[in-house]
CSV table of C-alpha atoms in Angstrom, one decimal:
chain,number,residue,atom,x,y,z
U,1024,MET,CA,-12.3,23.3,34.1
U,1025,THR,CA,-9.1,21.6,33.0
U,1026,HIS,CA,-9.1,18.6,30.6
U,1027,SER,CA,-7.8,16.4,33.4
U,1028,ALA,CA,-10.5,17.6,35.8
U,1029,MET,CA,-13.1,17.1,33.2
U,1030,GLY,CA,-11.9,13.5,32.7
U,1031,GLU,CA,-12.1,12.8,36.4
U,1032,ARG,CA,-15.6,14.2,36.6
U,1033,LEU,CA,-16.8,12.2,33.7
U,1034,GLY,CA,-15.0,9.1,34.7
U,1035,ASP,CA,-14.4,8.2,31.1
U,1036,GLY,CA,-11.0,8.2,29.6
U,1037,ALA,CA,-12.3,8.2,26.1
U,1038,LEU,CA,-14.3,11.3,26.6
U,1039,SER,CA,-11.3,13.0,28.2
U,1040,ASP,CA,-9.2,12.0,25.2
U,1041,ARG,CA,-11.9,13.5,22.9
U,1042,ALA,CA,-11.9,16.7,24.9
U,1043,ALA,CA,-8.1,17.0,24.8
U,1044,GLY,CA,-7.8,16.1,21.2
U,1045,ASP,CA,-5.5,13.6,19.5
U,1046,GLY,CA,-2.6,15.9,19.1
U,1047,LEU,CA,0.4,14.5,17.1
U,1048,LEU,CA,-1.2,11.1,17.0
U,1049,GLY,CA,-3.9,12.4,14.7
U,1050,TRP,CA,-1.3,13.7,12.3
U,1051,VAL,CA,1.0,10.7,12.1
U,1052,PRO,CA,-0.6,8.9,9.1
U,1053,ALA,CA,-0.9,12.2,7.1
U,1054,LEU,CA,2.8,13.0,8.0
U,1055,ILE,CA,3.8,9.5,6.7
U,1056,VAL,CA,2.0,10.0,3.4
U,1057,ALA,CA,3.4,13.5,3.1
U,1058,TYR,CA,6.9,12.2,3.7
U,1059,ILE,CA,6.6,9.7,0.9
U,1060,THR,CA,4.7,11.8,-1.6
U,1061,LEU,CA,6.2,15.3,-1.0
U,1062,LEU,CA,9.0,15.6,1.6
U,1063,SER,CA,11.2,12.8,0.5
U,1064,PRO,CA,11.2,13.4,-3.3
U,1065,LEU,CA,11.6,17.2,-2.8
U,1066,PHE,CA,14.3,17.2,0.0
U,1067,VAL,CA,15.7,13.8,0.6
U,1068,VAL,CA,16.3,11.7,-2.5
U,1069,ARG,CA,15.9,12.0,-6.2
U,1070,GLU,CA,18.0,9.0,-7.3
U,1071,PHE,CA,16.3,6.1,-9.1
U,1072,SER,CA,17.4,3.0,-10.9
U,1073,GLU,CA,15.2,1.7,-13.7
U,1074,ASN,CA,15.7,-1.8,-12.2
U,1075,SER,CA,14.5,-0.9,-8.6
U,1076,ASP,CA,11.0,-0.7,-7.3
U,1077,ALA,CA,11.2,2.9,-6.2
U,1078,ALA,CA,13.6,5.7,-5.2
U,1079,VAL,CA,12.4,5.3,-1.7
U,1080,THR,CA,13.3,1.6,-1.5
U,1081,ALA,CA,16.6,2.2,-3.3
U,1082,SER,CA,17.6,4.7,-0.6
U,1083,GLN,CA,16.6,2.8,2.5
U,1084,SER,CA,20.1,3.1,3.9
U,1085,ASN,CA,19.8,6.8,3.7
U,1086,ALA,CA,20.4,8.3,7.1
U,1087,VAL,CA,17.6,10.8,6.8
U,1088,ASN,CA,15.1,8.1,6.1
U,1089,GLN,CA,16.3,6.1,9.1
U,1090,LEU,CA,16.1,9.1,11.4
U,1091,PHE,CA,12.6,9.8,10.2
U,1092,TRP,CA,11.2,6.4,10.9
U,1093,ILE,CA,13.0,5.9,14.2
U,1094,GLY,CA,12.1,9.4,15.3
U,1095,LEU,CA,8.4,8.8,14.3
U,1096,PHE,CA,8.4,5.5,16.2
U,1097,ALA,CA,9.7,7.2,19.3
U,1098,ALA,CA,7.3,10.1,19.0
U,1099,VAL,CA,4.3,7.7,18.7
U,1100,VAL,CA,5.4,5.9,21.9
U,1101,LEU,CA,6.2,9.1,23.9
U,1102,VAL,CA,3.2,11.1,22.8
U,1103,GLY,CA,0.7,8.2,23.0
U,1104,TRP,CA,2.1,6.2,25.9
U,1105,ARG,CA,-1.1,6.9,28.0
U,1106,ARG,CA,-3.1,5.3,25.2
U,1107,LEU,CA,-1.0,2.3,24.6
U,1108,PRO,CA,-3.4,0.1,26.6
U,1109,ARG,CA,-5.9,0.7,23.8
U,1110,LEU,CA,-3.8,-1.5,21.7
U,1111,LEU,CA,-4.4,-4.6,23.9
U,1112,PRO,CA,-8.0,-5.2,22.8
U,1113,VAL,CA,-6.9,-4.8,19.2
U,1114,LEU,CA,-5.1,-8.1,19.4
U,1115,LYS,CA,-8.3,-9.9,18.8
U,1116,GLN,CA,-8.7,-8.3,15.3
U,1117,PRO,CA,-7.7,-10.9,12.7
U,1118,THR,CA,-5.9,-8.5,10.4
U,1119,VAL,CA,-3.7,-7.3,13.3
U,1120,LEU,CA,-2.9,-10.8,14.4
U,1121,ILE,CA,-2.0,-11.8,10.8
U,1122,ILE,CA,0.4,-8.9,10.5
U,1123,LEU,CA,2.0,-9.7,13.8
U,1124,ALA,CA,2.3,-13.4,12.8
U,1125,PHE,CA,4.0,-12.4,9.5
U,1126,LEU,CA,6.4,-10.1,11.3
U,1127,ALA,CA,7.2,-12.8,13.9
U,1128,PHE,CA,7.8,-15.3,11.1
U,1129,SER,CA,10.0,-12.8,9.3
U,1130,CYS,CA,12.1,-12.3,12.5
U,1131,ALA,CA,12.5,-16.1,12.8
U,1132,SER,CA,13.6,-16.3,9.1
U,1133,VAL,CA,16.7,-14.4,10.1
U,1134,LEU,CA,17.9,-17.8,11.5
U,1135,TRP,CA,18.1,-19.4,8.1
U,1136,SER,CA,18.8,-16.3,6.0
U,1137,PRO,CA,22.0,-16.4,4.0
U,1138,VAL,CA,22.5,-12.7,5.0
U,1139,PRO,CA,21.2,-12.5,8.6
U,1140,GLY,CA,22.6,-9.0,9.2
U,1141,ILE,CA,20.7,-7.5,6.2
U,1142,ALA,CA,17.6,-9.5,7.0
U,1143,PHE,CA,17.6,-8.3,10.6
U,1144,ARG,CA,17.9,-4.7,9.6
U,1145,ARG,CA,15.1,-5.0,7.1
U,1146,VAL,CA,12.8,-6.8,9.5
U,1147,MET,CA,13.4,-4.1,12.2
U,1148,LEU,CA,12.6,-1.4,9.7
U,1149,GLN,CA,9.3,-3.2,8.8
U,1150,VAL,CA,8.4,-3.5,12.5
U,1151,ILE,CA,9.0,0.2,13.0
U,1152,VAL,CA,7.0,1.1,9.9
U,1153,VAL,CA,4.0,-1.1,10.7
U,1154,PHE,CA,3.8,0.2,14.3
U,1155,ALA,CA,4.1,3.8,13.2
U,1156,VAL,CA,1.3,3.4,10.6
U,1157,VAL,CA,-1.1,1.1,12.5
U,1158,ALA,CA,-0.8,2.1,16.2
U,1159,PRO,CA,-2.1,5.7,15.8
U,1160,MET,CA,-5.2,4.5,14.0
U,1161,PHE,CA,-6.3,2.6,17.1
U,1162,MET,CA,-5.0,5.2,19.6
U,1163,VAL,CA,-6.8,8.3,18.2
U,1164,THR,CA,-10.4,9.3,19.1
U,1165,ASP,CA,-11.2,11.2,15.9
U,1166,ARG,CA,-10.4,9.0,12.9
U,1167,ALA,CA,-12.6,11.1,10.6
U,1168,ALA,CA,-10.2,14.1,11.1
U,1169,LEU,CA,-7.2,11.8,10.6
U,1170,LEU,CA,-8.6,10.7,7.3
U,1171,ASN,CA,-9.3,14.2,6.2
U,1172,ARG,CA,-5.7,15.1,6.8
U,1173,ILE,CA,-4.6,12.3,4.5
U,1174,VAL,CA,-7.0,13.7,1.9
U,1175,ALA,CA,-5.5,17.1,2.3
U,1176,VAL,CA,-2.0,15.8,1.7
U,1177,PHE,CA,-3.0,14.1,-1.6
U,1178,LEU,CA,-4.8,17.3,-2.8
U,1179,LEU,CA,-1.6,19.3,-2.0
U,1180,THR,CA,0.5,16.7,-3.7
U,1181,VAL,CA,-1.4,17.1,-7.0
U,1182,ALA,CA,-1.2,20.9,-6.7
U,1183,VAL,CA,2.6,20.8,-6.1
U,1184,ASN,CA,3.2,18.5,-9.1
U,1185,VAL,CA,1.4,21.0,-11.4
U,1186,VAL,CA,4.5,23.2,-11.3
U,1187,PRO,CA,7.1,20.8,-12.8
U,1188,VAL,CA,4.4,19.5,-15.3
U,1189,VAL,CA,3.9,23.0,-16.6
U,1190,THR,CA,7.5,24.3,-16.4
U,1191,GLU,CA,9.6,21.2,-17.2
U,1192,PRO,CA,9.7,19.0,-20.3
U,1193,ALA,CA,8.6,15.4,-20.0
U,1194,GLY,CA,11.1,12.6,-19.9
U,1195,PRO,CA,11.6,10.2,-22.8
U,1196,ILE,CA,9.0,7.8,-21.5
U,1197,GLY,CA,6.7,10.1,-19.6
U,1198,HIS,CA,6.7,13.1,-17.2
U,1199,GLU,CA,8.2,12.4,-13.8
U,1200,GLY,CA,6.7,15.4,-11.8
U,1201,ILE,CA,8.7,15.9,-8.7
U,1202,TYR,CA,9.8,12.3,-8.7
U,1203,ALA,CA,12.7,10.4,-10.2
U,1204,HIS,CA,10.6,8.2,-12.5
U,1205,LYS,CA,7.3,8.4,-14.3
U,1206,ASN,CA,5.9,5.3,-12.6
U,1207,GLN,CA,6.3,6.9,-9.2
U,1208,PHE,CA,4.5,10.0,-10.5
U,1209,GLY,CA,1.7,7.9,-11.9
U,1210,LEU,CA,1.3,5.8,-8.7
U,1211,VAL,CA,1.0,9.0,-6.6
U,1212,ALA,CA,-1.4,10.6,-9.0
U,1213,ALA,CA,-3.6,7.5,-9.0
U,1214,TYR,CA,-4.0,7.5,-5.2
U,1215,ALA,CA,-4.5,11.3,-5.3
U,1216,PHE,CA,-7.3,10.8,-7.8
U,1217,VAL,CA,-9.1,8.2,-5.6
U,1218,PHE,CA,-8.8,10.4,-2.5
U,1219,SER,CA,-10.0,13.4,-4.5
U,1220,LEU,CA,-13.1,11.5,-5.5
U,1221,PHE,CA,-13.6,10.6,-1.8
U,1222,ALA,CA,-13.3,14.3,-0.9
U,1223,VAL,CA,-16.0,15.1,-3.5
U,1224,ALA,CA,-18.4,12.8,-1.6
U,1225,ARG,CA,-17.3,13.9,1.8
U,1226,PHE,CA,-16.8,17.6,1.6
U,1227,ARG,CA,-19.4,20.4,1.0
U,1228,GLY,CA,-19.4,23.8,-0.6
U,1229,TYR,CA,-16.1,25.3,-2.0
U,1230,SER,CA,-14.1,22.3,-0.7
U,1231,ARG,CA,-16.1,19.9,-2.8
U,1232,TRP,CA,-15.5,22.0,-6.0
U,1233,LEU,CA,-11.8,22.2,-5.1
U,1234,ALA,CA,-11.8,18.4,-4.9
U,1235,VAL,CA,-13.5,18.1,-8.3
U,1236,ALA,CA,-10.8,20.4,-9.8
U,1237,ILE,CA,-8.0,18.4,-8.1
U,1238,ALA,CA,-9.5,15.1,-9.4
U,1239,ALA,CA,-9.4,16.5,-12.9
U,1240,VAL,CA,-5.8,17.7,-12.6
U,1241,ALA,CA,-4.8,14.3,-11.2
U,1242,ILE,CA,-6.2,12.6,-14.3
U,1243,LEU,CA,-4.2,15.0,-16.5
U,1244,GLU,CA,-1.1,14.2,-14.5
U,1245,LEU,CA,-1.7,10.5,-15.0
U,1246,VAL,CA,-2.0,11.0,-18.7
U,1247,VAL,CA,1.3,13.0,-19.0
U,1248,SER,CA,3.1,10.5,-16.8
U,1249,ARG,CA,2.2,7.8,-19.4
U,1250,SER,CA,1.9,5.3,-16.6
U,1251,LYS,CA,-0.5,2.8,-18.2
U,1252,THR,CA,-0.9,0.6,-15.2
U,1253,SER,CA,-1.8,3.5,-12.8
U,1254,LEU,CA,-4.1,5.1,-15.3
U,1255,GLY,CA,-5.9,1.9,-16.0
U,1256,LEU,CA,-6.3,1.1,-12.3
U,1257,SER,CA,-7.5,4.6,-11.6
U,1258,LEU,CA,-10.3,4.3,-14.1
U,1259,LEU,CA,-11.2,0.7,-13.2
U,1260,ILE,CA,-11.0,0.5,-9.4
U,1261,PRO,CA,-13.3,3.4,-8.3
U,1262,ALA,CA,-16.1,2.1,-10.5
U,1263,LEU,CA,-15.5,-1.5,-9.5
U,1264,SER,CA,-15.5,-0.5,-5.8
U,1265,ALA,CA,-18.7,1.5,-6.1
U,1266,GLY,CA,-20.4,-1.5,-7.7
U,1267,VAL,CA,-19.2,-3.8,-5.0
U,1268,ILE,CA,-20.2,-1.5,-2.1
U,1269,GLY,CA,-23.6,-0.8,-3.8
U,1270,LEU,CA,-24.3,-4.4,-4.5
U,1271,GLY,CA,-23.2,-5.4,-1.0
U,1272,ALA,CA,-25.6,-2.8,0.5
U,1273,ILE,CA,-28.5,-4.2,-1.5
U,1274,SER,CA,-27.8,-7.9,-1.1
U,1275,GLY,CA,-26.1,-7.9,2.3
U,1276,ILE,CA,-23.1,-9.9,0.9
U,1277,ARG,CA,-19.8,-8.8,2.2
U,1278,ALA,CA,-17.3,-7.2,-0.2
U,1279,VAL,CA,-14.8,-10.0,0.1
U,1280,TYR,CA,-17.1,-12.6,-1.4
U,1281,LEU,CA,-18.2,-10.3,-4.2
U,1282,VAL,CA,-14.5,-9.6,-5.0
U,1283,ILE,CA,-13.6,-13.3,-5.0
U,1284,PHE,CA,-16.6,-14.1,-7.2
U,1285,GLY,CA,-15.6,-11.3,-9.6
U,1286,ALA,CA,-12.0,-12.5,-9.7
U,1287,LEU,CA,-13.1,-16.1,-10.4
U,1288,PHE,CA,-15.6,-14.9,-13.0
U,1289,GLY,CA,-12.9,-12.8,-14.7
U,1290,VAL,CA,-10.4,-15.7,-14.8
U,1291,CYS,CA,-13.0,-18.1,-16.2
U,1292,GLY,CA,-14.0,-15.4,-18.7
U,1293,TYR,CA,-10.4,-14.9,-19.9
U,1294,LEU,CA,-9.9,-18.7,-20.2
U,1295,PHE,CA,-13.1,-19.1,-22.2
U,1296,PHE,CA,-12.1,-16.1,-24.4
U,1297,ASN,CA,-8.7,-17.6,-24.9
U,1298,TYR,CA,-10.2,-21.0,-25.8
U,1299,LEU,CA,-12.5,-19.4,-28.4
U,1300,PHE,CA,-10.1,-17.0,-30.0
U,1301,ASP,CA,-6.7,-18.4,-29.1
U,1302,TYR,CA,-5.9,-15.2,-27.2
U,1303,SER,CA,-2.8,-16.0,-25.2
U,1304,PHE,CA,-1.0,-14.4,-22.2
U,1305,ALA,CA,1.6,-13.1,-24.7
U,1306,ASP,CA,-1.1,-11.4,-26.7
U,1307,LEU,CA,-2.4,-9.7,-23.6
U,1308,SER,CA,1.1,-8.5,-22.8
U,1309,MET,CA,1.5,-7.2,-26.4
U,1310,LEU,CA,-1.7,-5.2,-26.0
U,1311,LEU,CA,-0.7,-3.7,-22.7
U,1312,PHE,CA,3.1,-3.3,-23.0
U,1313,ASP,CA,3.9,-3.7,-26.7
U,1314,ASP,CA,5.9,-6.9,-26.1
U,1315,THR,CA,5.2,-10.5,-25.2
U,1316,THR,CA,7.0,-10.8,-21.9
U,1317,PHE,CA,5.2,-8.1,-19.8
U,1318,THR,CA,8.4,-6.0,-20.3
U,1319,GLY,CA,10.7,-8.8,-19.3
U,1320,ARG,CA,8.6,-9.9,-16.3
U,1321,THR,CA,8.0,-13.5,-17.5
U,1322,GLU,CA,11.8,-14.0,-17.7
U,1323,ILE,CA,12.2,-12.8,-14.2
U,1324,TRP,CA,9.4,-15.0,-12.9
U,1325,ASP,CA,10.9,-18.1,-14.7
U,1326,PHE,CA,14.2,-17.5,-12.8
U,1327,VAL,CA,12.5,-16.8,-9.5
U,1328,PHE,CA,10.3,-19.8,-9.5
U,1329,GLY,CA,13.3,-22.0,-10.0
U,1330,ILE,CA,14.7,-20.5,-6.7
U,1331,ILE,CA,11.4,-20.8,-4.9
U,1332,GLY,CA,11.6,-24.6,-5.5
U,1333,ARG,CA,14.7,-24.8,-3.3
U,1334,GLN,CA,12.9,-23.5,-0.2
U,1335,PRO,CA,9.2,-23.7,-1.0
U,1336,VAL,CA,7.9,-23.8,2.7
U,1337,PHE,CA,10.1,-21.3,4.6
U,1338,GLY,CA,11.6,-19.3,1.8
U,1339,GLN,CA,15.0,-17.7,1.5
U,1340,GLY,CA,14.4,-15.4,4.5
U,1341,TYR,CA,12.7,-12.0,4.7
U,1342,GLY,CA,14.6,-9.4,2.8
U,1343,SER,CA,17.3,-11.9,2.0
U,1344,PHE,CA,17.2,-12.3,-1.8
U,1345,TRP,CA,17.1,-9.0,-3.7
U,1346,GLY,CA,19.9,-6.5,-3.0
U,1347,ALA,CA,21.7,-8.9,-0.7
U,1348,GLY,CA,25.3,-8.4,-1.9
U,1349,ALA,CA,27.9,-9.8,-4.3
U,1350,GLY,CA,27.7,-13.3,-2.9
U,1351,SER,CA,23.9,-13.6,-3.2
U,1352,ILE,CA,22.0,-16.0,-5.4
U,1353,VAL,CA,21.0,-13.1,-7.6
U,1354,ALA,CA,24.5,-11.9,-8.1
U,1355,LEU,CA,25.9,-15.4,-8.8
U,1356,GLU,CA,23.1,-17.1,-10.8
U,1357,ALA,CA,20.7,-14.6,-12.3
U,1358,PRO,CA,21.0,-14.2,-16.1
U,1359,GLY,CA,21.3,-10.9,-17.9
U,1360,PHE,CA,19.5,-7.9,-16.5
U,1361,ILE,CA,17.9,-9.9,-13.7
U,1362,GLY,CA,21.1,-9.7,-11.7
U,1363,GLN,CA,20.6,-5.9,-11.4
U,1364,LEU,CA,17.1,-6.0,-10.1
U,1365,LEU,CA,15.8,-5.3,-6.6
U,1366,GLN,CA,12.4,-7.1,-7.0
U,1367,SER,CA,10.6,-9.6,-9.2
U,1368,HIS,CA,7.9,-7.1,-10.2
U,1369,ASN,CA,5.3,-9.2,-8.6
U,1370,GLY,CA,4.6,-8.8,-4.9
U,1371,TYR,CA,3.0,-12.3,-4.5
U,1372,VAL,CA,6.0,-13.9,-6.1
U,1373,ASP,CA,8.4,-12.0,-3.8
U,1374,VAL,CA,6.5,-13.0,-0.7
U,1375,LEU,CA,6.6,-16.6,-1.8
U,1376,LEU,CA,10.3,-16.3,-2.6
U,1377,GLU,CA,11.4,-14.8,0.7
U,1378,THR,CA,8.9,-16.3,3.2
U,1379,GLY,CA,7.7,-19.4,1.4
U,1380,ALA,CA,4.3,-20.9,1.6
U,1381,ILE,CA,3.9,-19.9,5.2
U,1382,GLY,CA,4.4,-16.2,4.5
U,1383,PHE,CA,2.3,-16.4,1.3
U,1384,GLY,CA,-0.6,-18.0,3.2
U,1385,LEU,CA,-0.5,-15.2,5.8
U,1386,LEU,CA,-0.6,-12.6,3.0
U,1387,LEU,CA,-3.6,-14.2,1.5
U,1388,LEU,CA,-5.3,-14.3,4.9
U,1389,LEU,CA,-4.5,-10.6,5.4
U,1390,VAL,CA,-6.0,-9.7,2.1
U,1391,PHE,CA,-9.1,-11.8,2.8
U,1392,PHE,CA,-9.8,-10.3,6.3
U,1393,THR,CA,-9.1,-6.8,5.2
U,1394,LEU,CA,-11.8,-7.1,2.5
U,1395,PHE,CA,-14.0,-8.9,5.0
U,1396,ASP,CA,-13.8,-5.9,7.4
U,1397,VAL,CA,-15.0,-3.6,4.7
U,1398,GLY,CA,-18.3,-5.3,4.8
U,1399,GLY,CA,-18.7,-4.2,8.4
U,1400,PHE,CA,-19.1,-0.5,7.4
U,1401,ARG,CA,-22.6,0.9,7.9
U,1402,GLY,CA,-24.7,3.9,7.3
U,1403,SER,CA,-22.8,7.2,6.8
U,1404,SER,CA,-19.5,5.3,6.5
U,1405,ARG,CA,-20.3,4.0,3.0
U,1406,ALA,CA,-17.9,6.6,1.5
U,1407,GLU,CA,-15.2,5.3,3.9
U,1408,ALA,CA,-15.9,1.7,2.9
U,1409,TRP,CA,-15.6,2.7,-0.8
U,1410,LEU,CA,-12.2,4.4,-0.1
U,1411,VAL,CA,-10.9,1.5,1.9
U,1412,LEU,CA,-11.9,-0.9,-0.8
U,1413,CYS,CA,-10.3,1.2,-3.5
U,1414,VAL,CA,-7.0,1.4,-1.7
U,1415,SER,CA,-7.1,-2.3,-0.9
U,1416,LEU,CA,-7.9,-3.3,-4.5
U,1417,PHE,CA,-5.3,-1.0,-5.8
U,1418,ALA,CA,-2.6,-2.7,-3.8
U,1419,ILE,CA,-3.9,-6.2,-4.6
U,1420,LEU,CA,-3.8,-5.5,-8.4
U,1421,HIS,CA,-0.7,-3.3,-8.4
U,1422,ASN,CA,1.3,-6.1,-6.8
U,1423,MET,CA,0.6,-8.3,-9.8
U,1424,LEU,CA,3.1,-6.2,-11.8
U,1425,GLU,CA,5.1,-4.5,-9.0
U,1426,SER,CA,6.3,-5.6,-5.6
U,1427,SER,CA,5.3,-3.8,-2.4
U,1428,TRP,CA,3.8,-6.4,0.1
U,1429,PHE,CA,5.6,-6.0,3.4
U,1430,ARG,CA,8.3,-4.2,1.5
U,1431,GLY,CA,10.0,-1.3,3.3
U,1432,TYR,CA,7.8,1.8,3.1
U,1433,THR,CA,6.7,1.8,-0.5
U,1434,LEU,CA,3.5,3.8,-1.1
U,1435,ALA,CA,1.2,1.0,-2.1
U,1436,TRP,CA,2.1,-1.1,1.0
U,1437,LEU,CA,1.7,1.9,3.3
U,1438,MET,CA,-1.7,2.8,1.8
U,1439,PHE,CA,-2.8,-0.8,2.2
U,1440,LEU,CA,-1.7,-0.7,5.8
U,1441,ILE,CA,-3.6,2.5,6.5
U,1442,ALA,CA,-6.7,1.0,4.8
U,1443,THR,CA,-6.4,-2.3,6.8
U,1444,ALA,CA,-5.8,-0.4,10.1
U,1445,TYR,CA,-8.7,2.0,9.5
U,1446,SER,CA,-11.2,-0.8,8.7
U,1447,ALA,CA,-10.1,-2.8,11.7
U,1448,ALA,CA,-10.3,0.2,14.0
U,1449,GLN,CA,-13.8,1.0,12.8
U,1450,LYS,CA,-14.7,-2.6,13.5
U,1451,GLU,CA,-13.2,-2.5,17.0
U,1452,ALA,CA,-15.1,0.7,17.7
U,1453,ALA,CA,-18.3,-0.9,16.6
U,1454,ASP,CA,-17.7,-3.9,18.8
């Protein structure tokens, strides 16, 4: 019996889709992760500026990258056009509505952007990226297989990076692996470590032992990269997420409320410690980065907040501030090294800068509802809940020192999108 005949006999499109398989749609998220972590650094771009957020972002105008994303967008539409109606019920999911609202506001911001041409191109890129990442998650039937493929990509990434670590000397500030900068290497290794731990819980037999070995290698790669932020988050977030998921299972309290309570408790604890021992923000910076300015970040933030005050509600326009040309505010007014930057090294500050209080409010809502959806995972999906929470918290904390929210196709933003879409898709399936 053919797949189509089976579908007619059963009278159920979902069962027909399951019988036919997800095809390319089931591979799209893994292909995106592979492009960022393996294909692009190996074959597309190796250039990096110390003042940019990533080699990927610095090369957004690269024709290969443009062809990849446009081609992927077209492939998702062509291959999955029969399943496009599945996206209509998704519009009731809060996280999806918030993302669409942010994109719509970003499109509108082109009207008051000082560089409308640049802003429009960057908005369109973001629309393509969001659709290519999010849509397949709701269109596929077997999301477990989709997730396993992402795990496999990260395991392979760790293995590939062993070669340059063993055969090439480290750079002056840390090993770069196959990437152009040690912070890129550290970020990828951090995600790989989290996904390896997930594989340890998910797989059985030899696959589990392979995941254990890869997790150990990922930690070693983090150490040789000397990426303090990524190493610290890799050790903190898995344990924190396990505690939140476990406590939530016992108490019935959703993850979002536990995270908010933990954040408030941490801030209050820091303020109390500071009051008792006069331990300032500069002292914390000295402990982490061997200077009192978070490696120049406080100087950047002082300048940026002055600009935010000019357009606090609507912002400068999506993608309209950093890297906007010789006539931009940055080029004309930024002091010293700040004029060469492509980000403020804080994702929340950049969202407030470019999309104002409106965009910033939408971002906070997106984070809240993503964490809220994690609380809806039940039973055998506890491991998935832990993984989604790890990825979400990693982006939330990473953006305090780097900028990736709604920013091109940086790895932290893409992984947060995948986590958001996965949790929302699980919730939609449960409903």
